[in-house]
Short mmCIF file of C-alpha atoms in Angstrom, two decimals:
data_model
loop_
_atom_site.label_atom_id
_atom_site.label_comp_id
_atom_site.label_asym_id
_atom_site.label_seq_id
_atom_site.Cartn_x
_atom_site.Cartn_y
_atom_site.Cartn_z
CA UNK A 6 0.00 0.00 0.00
CA UNK A 7 1.18 3.52 -0.76
CA UNK A 8 0.02 6.96 0.38
CA UNK A 9 -2.32 7.46 -2.58
CA UNK A 10 -4.07 4.16 -1.93
CA UNK A 11 -4.49 4.86 1.78
CA UNK A 12 -6.04 8.26 0.99
CA UNK A 13 -8.41 6.70 -1.55
CA UNK A 14 -9.46 4.10 1.01
CA UNK A 15 -9.95 6.85 3.60
CA UNK A 16 -12.26 8.71 1.21
CA UNK A 17 -14.20 5.53 0.46
CA UNK A 18 -14.51 4.81 4.20
CA UNK A 19 -15.67 8.33 4.99
CA UNK A 20 -18.44 8.12 2.39
CA UNK A 21 -19.57 4.50 2.65
CA UNK A 22 -19.59 4.27 6.46
CA UNK A 23 -22.76 6.35 6.49
CA UNK A 24 -24.36 5.24 3.25
CA UNK A 25 -26.01 1.82 3.62
CA UNK A 26 -23.58 0.18 1.19
CA UNK A 27 -21.05 -1.43 3.59
CA UNK A 28 -17.78 0.41 4.12
CA UNK A 29 -16.01 -2.81 5.14
CA UNK A 30 -17.16 -4.55 1.96
CA UNK A 31 -15.82 -1.74 -0.21
CA UNK A 32 -12.51 -1.69 1.67
CA UNK A 33 -12.03 -5.43 1.28
CA UNK A 34 -12.82 -5.28 -2.45
CA UNK A 35 -10.56 -2.27 -3.07
CA UNK A 36 -7.74 -3.81 -1.06
CA UNK A 37 -8.09 -6.91 -3.21
CA UNK A 38 -7.88 -4.79 -6.36
CA UNK A 39 -4.88 -2.86 -5.02
CA UNK A 40 -3.22 -6.10 -3.92
CA UNK A 41 -2.88 -4.93 -0.32
CA UNK A 42 -1.28 -7.52 1.93
CA UNK A 43 -0.63 -7.60 5.66
CA UNK A 44 -2.73 -6.45 8.60
CA UNK A 45 -5.86 -5.48 6.67
CA UNK A 46 -8.15 -5.70 9.66
CA UNK A 47 -6.08 -3.20 11.67
CA UNK A 48 -6.12 -0.71 8.79
CA UNK A 49 -9.88 -1.15 8.41
CA UNK A 50 -10.44 -0.59 12.13
CA UNK A 51 -8.33 2.58 12.09
CA UNK A 52 -10.37 3.96 9.20
CA UNK A 53 -13.46 3.22 11.28
CA UNK A 54 -11.85 5.21 14.10
CA UNK A 55 -11.77 8.16 11.70
CA UNK A 56 -15.48 7.90 11.11
CA UNK A 57 -15.99 7.32 14.85
CA UNK A 58 -14.46 10.74 15.46
CA UNK A 59 -16.85 12.15 12.85
CA UNK A 60 -19.81 10.59 14.68
CA UNK A 61 -18.66 12.10 17.98
CA UNK A 62 -18.35 15.54 16.39
CA UNK A 63 -21.82 15.40 14.81
CA UNK A 64 -23.63 13.93 17.83
CA UNK A 65 -21.58 15.58 20.56
CA UNK A 66 -24.65 17.09 22.22
CA UNK A 67 -26.25 13.67 22.68
CA UNK A 68 -22.97 12.20 23.90
CA UNK A 69 -22.43 14.99 26.45
CA UNK A 70 -25.88 14.29 27.89
CA UNK A 71 -25.00 10.65 28.64
CA UNK A 72 -22.79 11.32 31.73
CA UNK A 73 -25.46 13.71 33.01
CA UNK A 74 -28.01 10.91 32.90
CA UNK A 75 -25.74 8.55 34.81
CA UNK A 76 -24.93 11.16 37.47
CA UNK A 77 -28.60 12.05 37.83
CA UNK A 78 -29.51 8.40 38.40
CA UNK A 79 -26.66 7.88 40.87
CA UNK A 80 -27.29 11.08 42.82
CA UNK A 81 -31.06 11.25 42.63
CA UNK A 82 -33.58 9.98 45.11
CA UNK A 83 -34.06 6.44 43.78
CA UNK A 84 -35.92 5.14 46.81
CA UNK A 85 -36.30 1.37 46.49
CA UNK A 86 -35.64 1.35 42.76
CA UNK A 87 -32.55 -0.37 41.40
CA UNK A 88 -29.96 1.58 39.40
CA UNK A 89 -31.09 0.11 36.02
CA UNK A 90 -34.67 1.01 36.86
CA UNK A 91 -33.66 4.55 37.77
CA UNK A 92 -31.65 4.90 34.57
CA UNK A 93 -34.54 3.58 32.48
CA UNK A 94 -36.84 6.31 33.85
CA UNK A 95 -34.62 9.18 32.67
CA UNK A 96 -34.06 10.07 29.01
CA UNK A 97 -30.26 10.18 29.21
CA UNK A 98 -30.12 7.12 31.43
CA UNK A 99 -32.33 5.11 29.09
CA UNK A 100 -30.08 6.05 26.18
CA UNK A 101 -27.12 4.66 28.12
CA UNK A 102 -28.94 1.37 28.75
CA UNK A 103 -30.11 1.11 25.13
CA UNK A 104 -26.55 1.52 23.87
CA UNK A 105 -25.23 -1.03 26.39
CA UNK A 106 -27.91 -3.61 25.60
CA UNK A 107 -27.62 -3.01 21.86
CA UNK A 108 -23.85 -3.54 22.01
CA UNK A 109 -24.09 -6.99 23.61
CA UNK A 110 -24.83 -9.07 20.46
CA UNK A 111 -21.91 -7.64 18.45
CA UNK A 112 -19.56 -7.95 21.44
CA UNK A 113 -20.41 -11.63 21.91
CA UNK A 114 -20.18 -12.41 18.20
CA UNK A 115 -16.87 -10.56 17.89
CA UNK A 116 -15.42 -12.33 20.92
CA UNK A 117 -16.39 -15.87 19.96
CA UNK A 118 -15.89 -15.60 16.20
CA UNK A 119 -12.99 -13.15 15.96
CA UNK A 120 -10.77 -15.54 13.97
CA UNK A 121 -13.53 -16.29 11.47
CA UNK A 122 -14.23 -12.61 10.86
CA UNK A 123 -10.49 -11.94 10.42
CA UNK A 124 -10.33 -14.55 7.65
CA UNK A 125 -13.44 -13.14 5.97
CA UNK A 126 -11.69 -9.77 5.64
CA UNK A 127 -9.25 -11.41 3.22
CA UNK A 128 -12.04 -12.58 0.89
CA UNK A 129 -13.45 -10.11 -1.68
CA UNK A 130 -15.80 -12.89 -2.81
CA UNK A 131 -17.47 -12.97 0.60
CA UNK A 132 -17.79 -9.18 0.52
CA UNK A 133 -19.41 -9.38 -2.91
CA UNK A 134 -21.99 -11.96 -1.87
CA UNK A 135 -22.76 -10.06 1.34
CA UNK A 136 -23.23 -6.80 -0.56
CA UNK A 137 -26.05 -8.53 -2.41
CA UNK A 138 -27.50 -9.64 0.93
CA UNK A 139 -27.36 -6.01 2.11
CA UNK A 140 -29.22 -4.95 -1.01
CA UNK A 141 -31.94 -7.49 -0.27
CA UNK A 142 -32.33 -6.26 3.32
CA UNK A 143 -32.63 -2.67 2.11
CA UNK A 144 -35.20 -3.74 -0.47
CA UNK A 145 -37.50 -5.06 2.24
CA UNK A 146 -37.67 -1.58 3.81
CA UNK A 147 -39.72 -0.56 0.77
CA UNK A 148 -43.16 0.68 1.71
CA UNK A 149 -42.25 0.95 5.38
CA UNK A 150 -43.57 4.21 6.74
CA UNK A 151 -42.01 5.89 9.74
CA UNK A 152 -43.97 4.81 12.82
CA UNK A 153 -44.18 6.56 16.18
CA UNK A 154 -41.70 4.45 18.14
CA UNK A 155 -39.01 6.80 19.41
CA UNK A 156 -36.54 6.35 22.24
CA UNK A 157 -39.29 6.58 24.87
CA UNK A 158 -41.24 3.69 23.30
CA UNK A 159 -38.21 1.55 22.44
CA UNK A 160 -37.92 -1.66 24.46
CA UNK A 161 -35.25 -4.25 25.20
CA UNK A 162 -36.37 -6.59 22.39
CA UNK A 163 -36.19 -3.74 19.86
CA UNK A 164 -32.70 -2.90 21.07
CA UNK A 165 -31.44 -6.49 20.92
CA UNK A 166 -32.76 -6.94 17.38
CA UNK A 167 -30.99 -3.79 16.20
CA UNK A 168 -27.87 -4.92 18.07
CA UNK A 169 -28.07 -8.32 16.39
CA UNK A 170 -27.97 -6.52 13.06
CA UNK A 171 -24.79 -4.77 14.17
CA UNK A 172 -23.33 -8.16 15.01
CA UNK A 173 -24.05 -9.46 11.51
CA UNK A 174 -22.32 -6.36 10.14
CA UNK A 175 -19.00 -7.78 11.37
CA UNK A 176 -19.13 -9.72 8.10
CA UNK A 177 -17.58 -7.61 5.30
CA UNK A 178 -20.25 -6.61 2.81
CA UNK A 179 -23.04 -6.33 5.38
CA UNK A 180 -23.71 -2.63 5.88
CA UNK A 181 -23.74 -1.75 9.57
CA UNK A 182 -25.80 1.38 9.12
CA UNK A 183 -28.02 -0.28 6.53
CA UNK A 184 -28.89 -3.36 8.57
CA UNK A 185 -29.31 -1.55 11.90
CA UNK A 186 -31.52 1.16 10.42
CA UNK A 187 -33.50 -1.48 8.49
CA UNK A 188 -34.00 -3.63 11.59
CA UNK A 189 -35.11 -0.51 13.46
CA UNK A 190 -37.67 0.26 10.75
CA UNK A 191 -38.87 -3.35 10.84
CA UNK A 192 -39.56 -2.78 14.55
CA UNK A 193 -41.56 0.38 13.82
CA UNK A 194 -38.98 2.94 14.90
CA UNK A 195 -39.04 6.56 13.74
CA UNK A 196 -36.64 7.09 10.85
CA UNK A 197 -34.69 9.92 12.46
CA UNK A 198 -34.34 8.06 15.76
CA UNK A 199 -33.44 4.84 13.92
CA UNK A 200 -30.62 6.65 12.13
CA UNK A 201 -29.37 8.43 15.24
CA UNK A 202 -29.44 5.26 17.34
CA UNK A 203 -27.60 3.36 14.61
CA UNK A 204 -24.73 5.83 14.68
CA UNK A 205 -24.63 6.15 18.48
CA UNK A 206 -24.57 2.36 18.70
CA UNK A 207 -21.49 2.35 16.47
CA UNK A 208 -19.39 4.18 19.07
CA UNK A 209 -18.81 1.29 21.55
CA UNK A 210 -18.56 -1.22 18.68
CA UNK A 211 -15.78 0.66 16.93
CA UNK A 212 -14.05 1.47 20.22
CA UNK A 213 -14.12 -2.20 21.23
CA UNK A 214 -12.72 -3.30 17.88
CA UNK A 215 -9.95 -0.72 18.25
CA UNK A 216 -8.96 -2.10 21.65
CA UNK A 217 -8.81 -5.63 20.24
CA UNK A 218 -6.64 -4.63 17.28
CA UNK A 219 -4.18 -2.69 19.43
CA UNK A 220 -2.93 -6.04 20.63
CA UNK A 221 -0.90 -6.25 17.41
CA UNK A 222 0.97 -2.93 16.98
CA UNK A 223 4.32 -4.63 16.35
CA UNK A 224 3.04 -6.02 13.05
CA UNK A 225 3.03 -2.54 11.51
CA UNK A 226 6.14 -0.92 10.06
CA UNK A 227 6.62 2.82 10.53
CA UNK A 228 5.68 3.38 6.89
CA UNK A 229 2.51 1.31 7.22
CA UNK A 230 1.61 3.23 10.38
CA UNK A 231 2.04 6.56 8.56
CA UNK A 232 -0.17 5.43 5.69
CA UNK A 233 -2.75 4.17 8.18
CA UNK A 234 -2.84 7.48 10.05
CA UNK A 235 -3.11 9.40 6.77
CA UNK A 236 -6.09 7.31 5.72
CA UNK A 237 -7.64 7.81 9.16
CA UNK A 238 -7.31 11.61 8.95
CA UNK A 239 -8.97 11.63 5.54
CA UNK A 240 -11.77 9.43 6.90
CA UNK A 241 -12.41 11.98 9.69
CA UNK A 242 -12.86 14.91 7.31
CA UNK A 243 -14.83 13.06 4.63
CA UNK A 244 -16.85 11.20 7.25
CA UNK A 245 -17.90 14.42 8.97
CA UNK A 246 -19.06 15.99 5.71
CA UNK A 247 -20.81 12.80 4.65
CA UNK A 248 -22.67 12.29 7.93
CA UNK A 249 -23.94 15.87 7.94
CA UNK A 250 -25.31 15.35 4.44
CA UNK A 251 -26.45 11.75 4.66
CA UNK A 252 -28.53 12.11 7.84
CA UNK A 253 -31.01 13.94 5.63
CA UNK A 254 -31.26 10.84 3.42
CA UNK A 255 -31.92 8.69 6.47
CA UNK A 256 -34.71 11.03 7.60
CA UNK A 257 -36.33 10.77 4.18
CA UNK A 258 -36.06 6.99 4.42
CA UNK A 259 -35.12 6.34 0.81
CA UNK A 260 -33.04 3.23 1.48
CA UNK A 261 -34.46 1.12 -1.35
CA UNK A 262 -32.49 3.02 -4.01
CA UNK A 263 -29.25 1.82 -2.40
CA UNK A 264 -30.31 -1.80 -2.85
CA UNK A 265 -29.75 -1.54 -6.61
CA UNK A 266 -26.23 -0.28 -6.05
CA UNK A 267 -25.46 -3.07 -3.58
CA UNK A 268 -26.78 -5.72 -5.97
CA UNK A 269 -24.77 -4.30 -8.86
CA UNK A 270 -21.55 -3.81 -6.90
CA UNK A 271 -21.86 -7.23 -5.29
CA UNK A 272 -22.52 -9.03 -8.57
CA UNK A 273 -19.63 -7.26 -10.29
CA UNK A 274 -17.29 -8.12 -7.40
CA UNK A 275 -18.25 -11.80 -7.49
CA UNK A 276 -17.85 -11.92 -11.27
CA UNK A 277 -14.43 -10.24 -11.28
CA UNK A 278 -12.86 -12.20 -8.44
CA UNK A 279 -14.28 -15.55 -9.54
CA UNK A 280 -12.79 -14.90 -12.95
CA UNK A 281 -9.40 -13.95 -11.51
CA UNK A 282 -9.25 -16.75 -8.95
#
């Protein structure tokens, strides 16, 4: 990998992380085309860190409110109520619990199947097939109107189902934003809240993946580290601009149009790499 390639991948990550077209799938395919070898998963995670920073910048007001909710629950007059019950009764506290509960499925899947997911990141064919699966999931959001289920009406089952979607998104080619927003819509969630919760739910997932990958810093040369940081910086800038723009698309709920792209990109990927293999 050279500097130009890392910048291109950073741009792709910054755009596709927020569009429901699978950033990981695009990175795996492009790395296969570029012939990138070595610690692909670490590079991918670092690009996700760039978009994580973009998420924090865009949703900083919601994030700042989270500690306030915890402190209010800890310091308030809870009476005989347990801490989870007290958190659930406050808006900020409930958001904390929703993020924690929604993070459980992906955490368990990542812990028990880490080696499998690592191998999948070396397979553009898998990414191609899973892009077509993403397109199919997005297609089934067609005709789904935005219902009235916001954060106040969201329950544990709703949260676990959305979190399960995030777990499946560990497979390259499955769009994390696409599947979590789609699962939220299937559960009758408001479009704007479904989009916001999807991105807030990404914060602990990306942070956890970062901690896991930092076990292997010695595998990177100084040149590879520089290229990785350059790609990450590009992902921050492009990701911020993309998220500001693309949240409007989420609010409008026009996810079906992206299914055609996913089907086309997935089919082309499968065709090319089956022919070259």
